[in-house]
Amino acid sequence: VKSMRQLSAKCREVKKELWGGRDIPFRVAIDGATKTHIPGFPKRYVLGGPMVASYGITSYPTSLLIDQSGKLLKKVWPGADLTEEIEPLLRRP
């Protein structure tokens, strides 16, 4: 999708059925305007946009644990328990 409005429309049924009508319980980055090759992958890996390529995202959904400085700490799949990684980050000034 190219906007939060499009995302909201696509997720309307999922939000109603799975989340009781609540908003998506996580942040979403939209980066699909310009297809970009993912460095280090065969040329056929042209997905999303520059941010998707820079983080090497090749499948969806993908969750990223990013610290306050923007450094990628971990790439995880749905259902992963990140409690041990997140709690120390929340204690940082």
PDB file of N, CA and C in Angstrom:
ATOM      1  N   VAL A   1       0.843  -1.177   0.000  1.00  0.00           N
ATOM      2  CA  VAL A   1       0.000   0.000   0.000  1.00  0.00           C
ATOM      3  C   VAL A   1       0.888   1.240   0.000  1.00  0.00           C
ATOM      4  N   LYS A   2       0.306   2.353  -0.401  1.00  0.00           N
ATOM      5  CA  LYS A   2       1.072   3.591  -0.481  1.00  0.00           C
ATOM      6  C   LYS A   2       0.655   4.622   0.553  1.00  0.00           C
ATOM      7  N   SER A   3      -0.327   4.285   1.386  1.00  0.00           N
ATOM      8  CA  SER A   3      -0.744   5.248   2.413  1.00  0.00           C
ATOM      9  C   SER A   3      -1.370   4.516   3.589  1.00  0.00           C
ATOM     10  N   MET A   4      -1.442   5.213   4.723  1.00  0.00           N
ATOM     11  CA  MET A   4      -2.090   4.620   5.903  1.00  0.00           C
ATOM     12  C   MET A   4      -3.582   4.413   5.635  1.00  0.00           C
ATOM     13  N   ARG A   5      -4.174   5.258   4.836  1.00  0.00           N
ATOM     14  CA  ARG A   5      -5.591   5.098   4.487  1.00  0.00           C
ATOM     15  C   ARG A   5      -5.823   3.776   3.749  1.00  0.00           C
ATOM     16  N   GLN A   6      -4.951   3.465   2.777  1.00  0.00           N
ATOM     17  CA  GLN A   6      -5.060   2.191   2.060  1.00  0.00           C
ATOM     18  C   GLN A   6      -4.829   1.017   3.009  1.00  0.00           C
ATOM     19  N   LEU A   7      -3.858   1.152   3.893  1.00  0.00           N
ATOM     20  CA  LEU A   7      -3.588   0.090   4.861  1.00  0.00           C
ATOM     21  C   LEU A   7      -4.806  -0.144   5.742  1.00  0.00           C
ATOM     22  N   SER A   8      -5.390   0.921   6.220  1.00  0.00           N
ATOM     23  CA  SER A   8      -6.568   0.811   7.077  1.00  0.00           C
ATOM     24  C   SER A   8      -7.712   0.110   6.353  1.00  0.00           C
ATOM     25  N   ALA A   9      -7.930   0.454   5.095  1.00  0.00           N
ATOM     26  CA  ALA A   9      -8.991  -0.182   4.311  1.00  0.00           C
ATOM     27  C   ALA A   9      -8.720  -1.671   4.126  1.00  0.00           C
ATOM     28  N   LYS A  10      -7.460  -2.024   3.831  1.00  0.00           N
ATOM     29  CA  LYS A  10      -7.119  -3.437   3.634  1.00  0.00           C
ATOM     30  C   LYS A  10      -7.243  -4.248   4.918  1.00  0.00           C
ATOM     31  N   CYS A  11      -7.018  -3.612   6.055  1.00  0.00           N
ATOM     32  CA  CYS A  11      -7.033  -4.313   7.341  1.00  0.00           C
ATOM     33  C   CYS A  11      -8.388  -4.259   8.046  1.00  0.00           C
ATOM     34  N   ARG A  12      -9.354  -3.618   7.452  1.00  0.00           N
ATOM     35  CA  ARG A  12     -10.649  -3.424   8.118  1.00  0.00           C
ATOM     36  C   ARG A  12     -11.247  -4.739   8.632  1.00  0.00           C
ATOM     37  N   GLU A  13     -11.303  -5.752   7.791  1.00  0.00           N
ATOM     38  CA  GLU A  13     -11.890  -7.035   8.201  1.00  0.00           C
ATOM     39  C   GLU A  13     -11.041  -7.744   9.248  1.00  0.00           C
ATOM     40  N   VAL A  14      -9.724  -7.703   9.078  1.00  0.00           N
ATOM     41  CA  VAL A  14      -8.828  -8.333  10.051  1.00  0.00           C
ATOM     42  C   VAL A  14      -8.998  -7.671  11.409  1.00  0.00           C
ATOM     43  N   LYS A  15      -9.048  -6.346  11.421  1.00  0.00           N
ATOM     44  CA  LYS A  15      -9.218  -5.621  12.686  1.00  0.00           C
ATOM     45  C   LYS A  15     -10.541  -6.009  13.339  1.00  0.00           C
ATOM     46  N   LYS A  16     -11.578  -6.153  12.542  1.00  0.00           N
ATOM     47  CA  LYS A  16     -12.890  -6.488  13.094  1.00  0.00           C
ATOM     48  C   LYS A  16     -12.897  -7.916  13.645  1.00  0.00           C
ATOM     49  N   GLU A  17     -12.367  -8.861  12.885  1.00  0.00           N
ATOM     50  CA  GLU A  17     -12.428 -10.272  13.265  1.00  0.00           C
ATOM     51  C   GLU A  17     -11.411 -10.668  14.333  1.00  0.00           C
ATOM     52  N   LEU A  18     -10.181 -10.185  14.229  1.00  0.00           N
ATOM     53  CA  LEU A  18      -9.122 -10.651  15.119  1.00  0.00           C
ATOM     54  C   LEU A  18      -8.818  -9.723  16.280  1.00  0.00           C
ATOM     55  N   TRP A  19      -9.063  -8.419  16.098  1.00  0.00           N
ATOM     56  CA  TRP A  19      -8.672  -7.467  17.121  1.00  0.00           C
ATOM     57  C   TRP A  19      -9.865  -6.724  17.706  1.00  0.00           C
ATOM     58  N   GLY A  20     -11.074  -7.249  17.530  1.00  0.00           N
ATOM     59  CA  GLY A  20     -12.264  -6.638  18.113  1.00  0.00           C
ATOM     60  C   GLY A  20     -12.500  -5.204  17.671  1.00  0.00           C
ATOM     61  N   GLY A  21     -12.080  -4.869  16.448  1.00  0.00           N
ATOM     62  CA  GLY A  21     -12.280  -3.531  15.925  1.00  0.00           C
ATOM     63  C   GLY A  21     -11.219  -2.529  16.323  1.00  0.00           C
ATOM     64  N   ARG A  22     -10.263  -2.953  17.160  1.00  0.00           N
ATOM     65  CA  ARG A  22      -9.190  -2.037  17.596  1.00  0.00           C
ATOM     66  C   ARG A  22      -8.206  -1.795  16.450  1.00  0.00           C
ATOM     67  N   ASP A  23      -7.413  -0.740  16.594  1.00  0.00           N
ATOM     68  CA  ASP A  23      -6.365  -0.468  15.617  1.00  0.00           C
ATOM     69  C   ASP A  23      -5.282  -1.527  15.691  1.00  0.00           C
ATOM     70  N   ILE A  24      -4.459  -1.584  14.665  1.00  0.00           N
ATOM     71  CA  ILE A  24      -3.336  -2.512  14.629  1.00  0.00           C
ATOM     72  C   ILE A  24      -2.464  -2.252  15.858  1.00  0.00           C
ATOM     73  N   PRO A  25      -2.114  -3.298  16.632  1.00  0.00           N
ATOM     74  CA  PRO A  25      -1.393  -3.104  17.891  1.00  0.00           C
ATOM     75  C   PRO A  25       0.127  -2.965  17.748  1.00  0.00           C
ATOM     76  N   PHE A  26       0.591  -2.507  16.601  1.00  0.00           N
ATOM     77  CA  PHE A  26       2.017  -2.323  16.391  1.00  0.00           C
ATOM     78  C   PHE A  26       2.219  -1.234  15.349  1.00  0.00           C
ATOM     79  N   ARG A  27       3.413  -0.670  15.327  1.00  0.00           N
ATOM     80  CA  ARG A  27       3.719   0.369  14.347  1.00  0.00           C
ATOM     81  C   ARG A  27       3.953  -0.254  12.977  1.00  0.00           C
ATOM     82  N   VAL A  28       3.554   0.480  11.950  1.00  0.00           N
ATOM     83  CA  VAL A  28       3.710   0.020  10.580  1.00  0.00           C
ATOM     84  C   VAL A  28       4.460   1.081   9.799  1.00  0.00           C
ATOM     85  N   ALA A  29       5.481   0.659   9.069  1.00  0.00           N
ATOM     86  CA  ALA A  29       6.196   1.567   8.177  1.00  0.00           C
ATOM     87  C   ALA A  29       5.781   1.234   6.752  1.00  0.00           C
ATOM     88  N   ILE A  30       5.425   2.245   6.002  1.00  0.00           N
ATOM     89  CA  ILE A  30       5.034   2.047   4.604  1.00  0.00           C
ATOM     90  C   ILE A  30       6.178   2.552   3.744  1.00  0.00           C
ATOM     91  N   ASP A  31       6.680   1.678   2.881  1.00  0.00           N
ATOM     92  CA  ASP A  31       7.851   2.025   2.080  1.00  0.00           C
ATOM     93  C   ASP A  31       7.743   1.374   0.707  1.00  0.00           C
ATOM     94  N   GLY A  32       6.580   1.431   0.089  1.00  0.00           N
ATOM     95  CA  GLY A  32       6.388   0.696  -1.149  1.00  0.00           C
ATOM     96  C   GLY A  32       6.339   1.521  -2.404  1.00  0.00           C
ATOM     97  N   ALA A  33       6.675   2.800  -2.330  1.00  0.00           N
ATOM     98  CA  ALA A  33       6.526   3.662  -3.502  1.00  0.00           C
ATOM     99  C   ALA A  33       7.516   3.337  -4.620  1.00  0.00           C
ATOM    100  N   THR A  34       8.732   2.946  -4.274  1.00  0.00           N
ATOM    101  CA  THR A  34       9.761   2.701  -5.277  1.00  0.00           C
ATOM    102  C   THR A  34      10.364   1.323  -5.057  1.00  0.00           C
ATOM    103  N   LYS A  35      10.216   0.438  -6.023  1.00  0.00           N
ATOM    104  CA  LYS A  35      10.810  -0.893  -5.897  1.00  0.00           C
ATOM    105  C   LYS A  35      12.326  -0.773  -5.882  1.00  0.00           C
ATOM    106  N   THR A  36      12.970  -1.510  -4.961  1.00  0.00           N
ATOM    107  CA  THR A  36      14.407  -1.399  -4.750  1.00  0.00           C
ATOM    108  C   THR A  36      15.023  -2.786  -4.603  1.00  0.00           C
ATOM    109  N   HIS A  37      16.188  -2.984  -5.218  1.00  0.00           N
ATOM    110  CA  HIS A  37      16.901  -4.253  -5.089  1.00  0.00           C
ATOM    111  C   HIS A  37      17.483  -4.365  -3.686  1.00  0.00           C
ATOM    112  N   ILE A  38      17.383  -5.552  -3.101  1.00  0.00           N
ATOM    113  CA  ILE A  38      17.942  -5.782  -1.773  1.00  0.00           C
ATOM    114  C   ILE A  38      19.400  -6.208  -1.923  1.00  0.00           C
ATOM    115  N   PRO A  39      20.344  -5.399  -1.445  1.00  0.00           N
ATOM    116  CA  PRO A  39      21.773  -5.728  -1.573  1.00  0.00           C
ATOM    117  C   PRO A  39      22.099  -7.088  -0.968  1.00  0.00           C
ATOM    118  N   GLY A  40      22.948  -7.826  -1.661  1.00  0.00           N
ATOM    119  CA  GLY A  40      23.366  -9.133  -1.167  1.00  0.00           C
ATOM    120  C   GLY A  40      22.436 -10.268  -1.572  1.00  0.00           C
ATOM    121  N   PHE A  41      21.342  -9.963  -2.272  1.00  0.00           N
ATOM    122  CA  PHE A  41      20.397 -10.969  -2.728  1.00  0.00           C
ATOM    123  C   PHE A  41      20.391 -10.991  -4.255  1.00  0.00           C
ATOM    124  N   PRO A  42      19.957 -12.106  -4.858  1.00  0.00           N
ATOM    125  CA  PRO A  42      19.862 -12.143  -6.324  1.00  0.00           C
ATOM    126  C   PRO A  42      18.986 -10.998  -6.842  1.00  0.00           C
ATOM    127  N   LYS A  43      19.196 -10.620  -8.089  1.00  0.00           N
ATOM    128  CA  LYS A  43      18.478  -9.482  -8.694  1.00  0.00           C
ATOM    129  C   LYS A  43      16.962  -9.614  -8.598  1.00  0.00           C
ATOM    130  N   ARG A  44      16.437 -10.835  -8.477  1.00  0.00           N
ATOM    131  CA  ARG A  44      14.975 -10.997  -8.415  1.00  0.00           C
ATOM    132  C   ARG A  44      14.379 -10.454  -7.116  1.00  0.00           C
ATOM    133  N   TYR A  45      15.218 -10.216  -6.108  1.00  0.00           N
ATOM    134  CA  TYR A  45      14.733  -9.649  -4.847  1.00  0.00           C
ATOM    135  C   TYR A  45      14.599  -8.132  -4.972  1.00  0.00           C
ATOM    136  N   VAL A  46      13.510  -7.729  -5.600  1.00  0.00           N
ATOM    137  CA  VAL A  46      13.193  -6.318  -5.761  1.00  0.00           C
ATOM    138  C   VAL A  46      11.839  -6.133  -5.097  1.00  0.00           C
ATOM    139  N   LEU A  47      11.860  -5.557  -3.902  1.00  0.00           N
ATOM    140  CA  LEU A  47      10.653  -5.438  -3.094  1.00  0.00           C
ATOM    141  C   LEU A  47      10.519  -4.032  -2.541  1.00  0.00           C
ATOM    142  N   GLY A  48       9.362  -3.737  -2.012  1.00  0.00           N
ATOM    143  CA  GLY A  48       9.146  -2.526  -1.243  1.00  0.00           C
ATOM    144  C   GLY A  48       9.875  -1.318  -1.757  1.00  0.00           C
ATOM    145  N   GLY A  49      10.599  -0.664  -0.887  1.00  0.00           N
ATOM    146  CA  GLY A  49      11.329   0.541  -1.228  1.00  0.00           C
ATOM    147  C   GLY A  49      12.681   0.562  -0.562  1.00  0.00           C
ATOM    148  N   PRO A  50      13.307   1.734  -0.492  1.00  0.00           N
ATOM    149  CA  PRO A  50      14.662   1.833   0.053  1.00  0.00           C
ATOM    150  C   PRO A  50      14.812   1.346   1.493  1.00  0.00           C
ATOM    151  N   MET A  51      13.839   1.629   2.348  1.00  0.00           N
ATOM    152  CA  MET A  51      13.944   1.186   3.737  1.00  0.00           C
ATOM    153  C   MET A  51      13.837  -0.334   3.815  1.00  0.00           C
ATOM    154  N   VAL A  52      12.904  -0.922   3.066  1.00  0.00           N
ATOM    155  CA  VAL A  52      12.753  -2.376   3.034  1.00  0.00           C
ATOM    156  C   VAL A  52      14.055  -3.019   2.566  1.00  0.00           C
ATOM    157  N   ALA A  53      14.653  -2.458   1.523  1.00  0.00           N
ATOM    158  CA  ALA A  53      15.907  -3.004   1.001  1.00  0.00           C
ATOM    159  C   ALA A  53      17.041  -2.860   2.008  1.00  0.00           C
ATOM    160  N   SER A  54      17.128  -1.710   2.677  1.00  0.00           N
ATOM    161  CA  SER A  54      18.241  -1.495   3.605  1.00  0.00           C
ATOM    162  C   SER A  54      18.181  -2.430   4.797  1.00  0.00           C
ATOM    163  N   TYR A  55      16.987  -2.849   5.207  1.00  0.00           N
ATOM    164  CA  TYR A  55      16.862  -3.791   6.319  1.00  0.00           C
ATOM    165  C   TYR A  55      16.797  -5.242   5.837  1.00  0.00           C
ATOM    166  N   GLY A  56      16.834  -5.468   4.526  1.00  0.00           N
ATOM    167  CA  GLY A  56      16.854  -6.826   3.984  1.00  0.00           C
ATOM    168  C   GLY A  56      15.571  -7.593   4.211  1.00  0.00           C
ATOM    169  N   ILE A  57      14.435  -6.929   4.161  1.00  0.00           N
ATOM    170  CA  ILE A  57      13.153  -7.590   4.374  1.00  0.00           C
ATOM    171  C   ILE A  57      12.754  -8.323   3.103  1.00  0.00           C
ATOM    172  N   THR A  58      12.578  -9.640   3.200  1.00  0.00           N
ATOM    173  CA  THR A  58      12.231 -10.446   2.030  1.00  0.00           C
ATOM    174  C   THR A  58      10.887 -11.140   2.164  1.00  0.00           C
ATOM    175  N   SER A  59      10.222 -11.000   3.305  1.00  0.00           N
ATOM    176  CA  SER A  59       8.903 -11.615   3.476  1.00  0.00           C
ATOM    177  C   SER A  59       8.092 -10.784   4.465  1.00  0.00           C
ATOM    178  N   TYR A  60       6.802 -10.970   4.407  1.00  0.00           N
ATOM    179  CA  TYR A  60       5.885 -10.212   5.270  1.00  0.00           C
ATOM    180  C   TYR A  60       4.979 -11.159   6.019  1.00  0.00           C
ATOM    181  N   PRO A  61       4.633 -10.894   7.252  1.00  0.00           N
ATOM    182  CA  PRO A  61       5.110  -9.762   8.032  1.00  0.00           C
ATOM    183  C   PRO A  61       6.508 -10.012   8.570  1.00  0.00           C
ATOM    184  N   THR A  62       7.243  -8.960   8.758  1.00  0.00           N
ATOM    185  CA  THR A  62       8.553  -8.982   9.393  1.00  0.00           C
ATOM    186  C   THR A  62       8.542  -7.906  10.461  1.00  0.00           C
ATOM    187  N   SER A  63       9.034  -8.219  11.625  1.00  0.00           N
ATOM    188  CA  SER A  63       9.148  -7.225  12.690  1.00  0.00           C
ATOM    189  C   SER A  63      10.613  -6.923  12.916  1.00  0.00           C
ATOM    190  N   LEU A  64      10.914  -5.649  13.161  1.00  0.00           N
ATOM    191  CA  LEU A  64      12.284  -5.228  13.402  1.00  0.00           C
ATOM    192  C   LEU A  64      12.380  -4.601  14.777  1.00  0.00           C
ATOM    193  N   LEU A  65      13.390  -4.986  15.518  1.00  0.00           N
ATOM    194  CA  LEU A  65      13.676  -4.351  16.797  1.00  0.00           C
ATOM    195  C   LEU A  65      14.802  -3.360  16.514  1.00  0.00           C
ATOM    196  N   ILE A  66      14.474  -2.064  16.607  1.00  0.00           N
ATOM    197  CA  ILE A  66      15.400  -0.999  16.268  1.00  0.00           C
ATOM    198  C   ILE A  66      15.606  -0.139  17.502  1.00  0.00           C
ATOM    199  N   ASP A  67      16.872   0.153  17.828  1.00  0.00           N
ATOM    200  CA  ASP A  67      17.125   0.961  19.025  1.00  0.00           C
ATOM    201  C   ASP A  67      16.897   2.453  18.735  1.00  0.00           C
ATOM    202  N   GLN A  68      17.086   3.274  19.761  1.00  0.00           N
ATOM    203  CA  GLN A  68      16.801   4.703  19.650  1.00  0.00           C
ATOM    204  C   GLN A  68      17.653   5.400  18.598  1.00  0.00           C
ATOM    205  N   SER A  69      18.817   4.862  18.303  1.00  0.00           N
ATOM    206  CA  SER A  69      19.699   5.481  17.314  1.00  0.00           C
ATOM    207  C   SER A  69      19.400   5.008  15.894  1.00  0.00           C
ATOM    208  N   GLY A  70      18.454   4.084  15.737  1.00  0.00           N
ATOM    209  CA  GLY A  70      18.098   3.576  14.419  1.00  0.00           C
ATOM    210  C   GLY A  70      18.840   2.311  14.027  1.00  0.00           C
ATOM    211  N   LYS A  71      19.643   1.760  14.936  1.00  0.00           N
ATOM    212  CA  LYS A  71      20.402   0.543  14.657  1.00  0.00           C
ATOM    213  C   LYS A  71      19.488  -0.674  14.759  1.00  0.00           C
ATOM    214  N   LEU A  72      19.545  -1.538  13.742  1.00  0.00           N
ATOM    215  CA  LEU A  72      18.768  -2.775  13.745  1.00  0.00           C
ATOM    216  C   LEU A  72      19.402  -3.750  14.730  1.00  0.00           C
ATOM    217  N   LEU A  73      18.634  -4.139  15.748  1.00  0.00           N
ATOM    218  CA  LEU A  73      19.124  -5.082  16.746  1.00  0.00           C
ATOM    219  C   LEU A  73      18.747  -6.512  16.404  1.00  0.00           C
ATOM    220  N   LYS A  74      17.556  -6.686  15.834  1.00  0.00           N
ATOM    221  CA  LYS A  74      17.091  -8.041  15.562  1.00  0.00           C
ATOM    222  C   LYS A  74      15.935  -7.999  14.581  1.00  0.00           C
ATOM    223  N   LYS A  75      15.910  -8.973  13.660  1.00  0.00           N
ATOM    224  CA  LYS A  75      14.797  -9.169  12.742  1.00  0.00           C
ATOM    225  C   LYS A  75      14.048 -10.403  13.246  1.00  0.00           C
ATOM    226  N   VAL A  76      12.749 -10.272  13.461  1.00  0.00           N
ATOM    227  CA  VAL A  76      12.001 -11.382  14.058  1.00  0.00           C
ATOM    228  C   VAL A  76      10.711 -11.644  13.287  1.00  0.00           C
ATOM    229  N   TRP A  77      10.158 -12.797  13.494  1.00  0.00           N
ATOM    230  CA  TRP A  77       8.905 -13.190  12.868  1.00  0.00           C
ATOM    231  C   TRP A  77       7.798 -13.114  13.905  1.00  0.00           C
ATOM    232  N   PRO A  78       6.566 -13.040  13.468  1.00  0.00           N
ATOM    233  CA  PRO A  78       5.434 -12.932  14.415  1.00  0.00           C
ATOM    234  C   PRO A  78       5.467 -14.025  15.472  1.00  0.00           C
ATOM    235  N   GLY A  79       5.133 -13.647  16.691  1.00  0.00           N
ATOM    236  CA  GLY A  79       5.068 -14.599  17.788  1.00  0.00           C
ATOM    237  C   GLY A  79       6.356 -14.696  18.589  1.00  0.00           C
ATOM    238  N   ALA A  80       7.432 -14.060  18.111  1.00  0.00           N
ATOM    239  CA  ALA A  80       8.696 -14.126  18.841  1.00  0.00           C
ATOM    240  C   ALA A  80       8.589 -13.337  20.143  1.00  0.00           C
ATOM    241  N   ASP A  81       9.203 -13.847  21.186  1.00  0.00           N
ATOM    242  CA  ASP A  81       9.206 -13.165  22.482  1.00  0.00           C
ATOM    243  C   ASP A  81      10.457 -12.293  22.566  1.00  0.00           C
ATOM    244  N   LEU A  82      10.252 -10.990  22.584  1.00  0.00           N
ATOM    245  CA  LEU A  82      11.370 -10.048  22.618  1.00  0.00           C
ATOM    246  C   LEU A  82      11.545  -9.391  23.978  1.00  0.00           C
ATOM    247  N   THR A  83      10.901  -9.916  24.984  1.00  0.00           N
ATOM    248  CA  THR A  83      10.928  -9.298  26.306  1.00  0.00           C
ATOM    249  C   THR A  83      12.354  -9.048  26.786  1.00  0.00           C
ATOM    250  N   GLU A  84      13.228 -10.042  26.668  1.00  0.00           N
ATOM    251  CA  GLU A  84      14.603  -9.899  27.165  1.00  0.00           C
ATOM    252  C   GLU A  84      15.378  -8.820  26.415  1.00  0.00           C
ATOM    253  N   GLU A  85      15.065  -8.624  25.126  1.00  0.00           N
ATOM    254  CA  GLU A  85      15.752  -7.604  24.344  1.00  0.00           C
ATOM    255  C   GLU A  85      15.156  -6.215  24.566  1.00  0.00           C
ATOM    256  N   ILE A  86      13.859  -6.129  24.761  1.00  0.00           N
ATOM    257  CA  ILE A  86      13.185  -4.834  24.852  1.00  0.00           C
ATOM    258  C   ILE A  86      13.349  -4.184  26.218  1.00  0.00           C
ATOM    259  N   GLU A  87      13.253  -4.953  27.299  1.00  0.00           N
ATOM    260  CA  GLU A  87      13.307  -4.364  28.643  1.00  0.00           C
ATOM    261  C   GLU A  87      14.567  -3.526  28.882  1.00  0.00           C
ATOM    262  N   PRO A  88      15.767  -3.980  28.525  1.00  0.00           N
ATOM    263  CA  PRO A  88      16.953  -3.131  28.726  1.00  0.00           C
ATOM    264  C   PRO A  88      16.888  -1.850  27.893  1.00  0.00           C
ATOM    265  N   LEU A  89      16.316  -1.920  26.703  1.00  0.00           N
ATOM    266  CA  LEU A  89      16.204  -0.732  25.854  1.00  0.00           C
ATOM    267  C   LEU A  89      15.291   0.307  26.492  1.00  0.00           C
ATOM    268  N   LEU A  90      14.239  -0.148  27.163  1.00  0.00           N
ATOM    269  CA  LEU A  90      13.300   0.770  27.789  1.00  0.00           C
ATOM    270  C   LEU A  90      13.917   1.468  29.001  1.00  0.00           C
ATOM    271  N   ARG A  91      14.941   0.874  29.586  1.00  0.00           N
ATOM    272  CA  ARG A  91      15.602   1.474  30.741  1.00  0.00           C
ATOM    273  C   ARG A  91      16.680   2.491  30.350  1.00  0.00           C
ATOM    274  N   ARG A  92      17.039   2.529  29.058  1.00  0.00           N
ATOM    275  CA  ARG A  92      18.063   3.486  28.614  1.00  0.00           C
ATOM    276  C   ARG A  92      17.530   4.910  28.704  1.00  0.00           C
ATOM    277  N   PRO A  93      18.438   5.860  29.033  1.00  0.00           N
ATOM    278  CA  PRO A  93      18.015   7.276  29.076  1.00  0.00           C
ATOM    279  C   PRO A  93      17.744   7.815  27.673  1.00  0.00           C
TER     280      PRO A  93
END
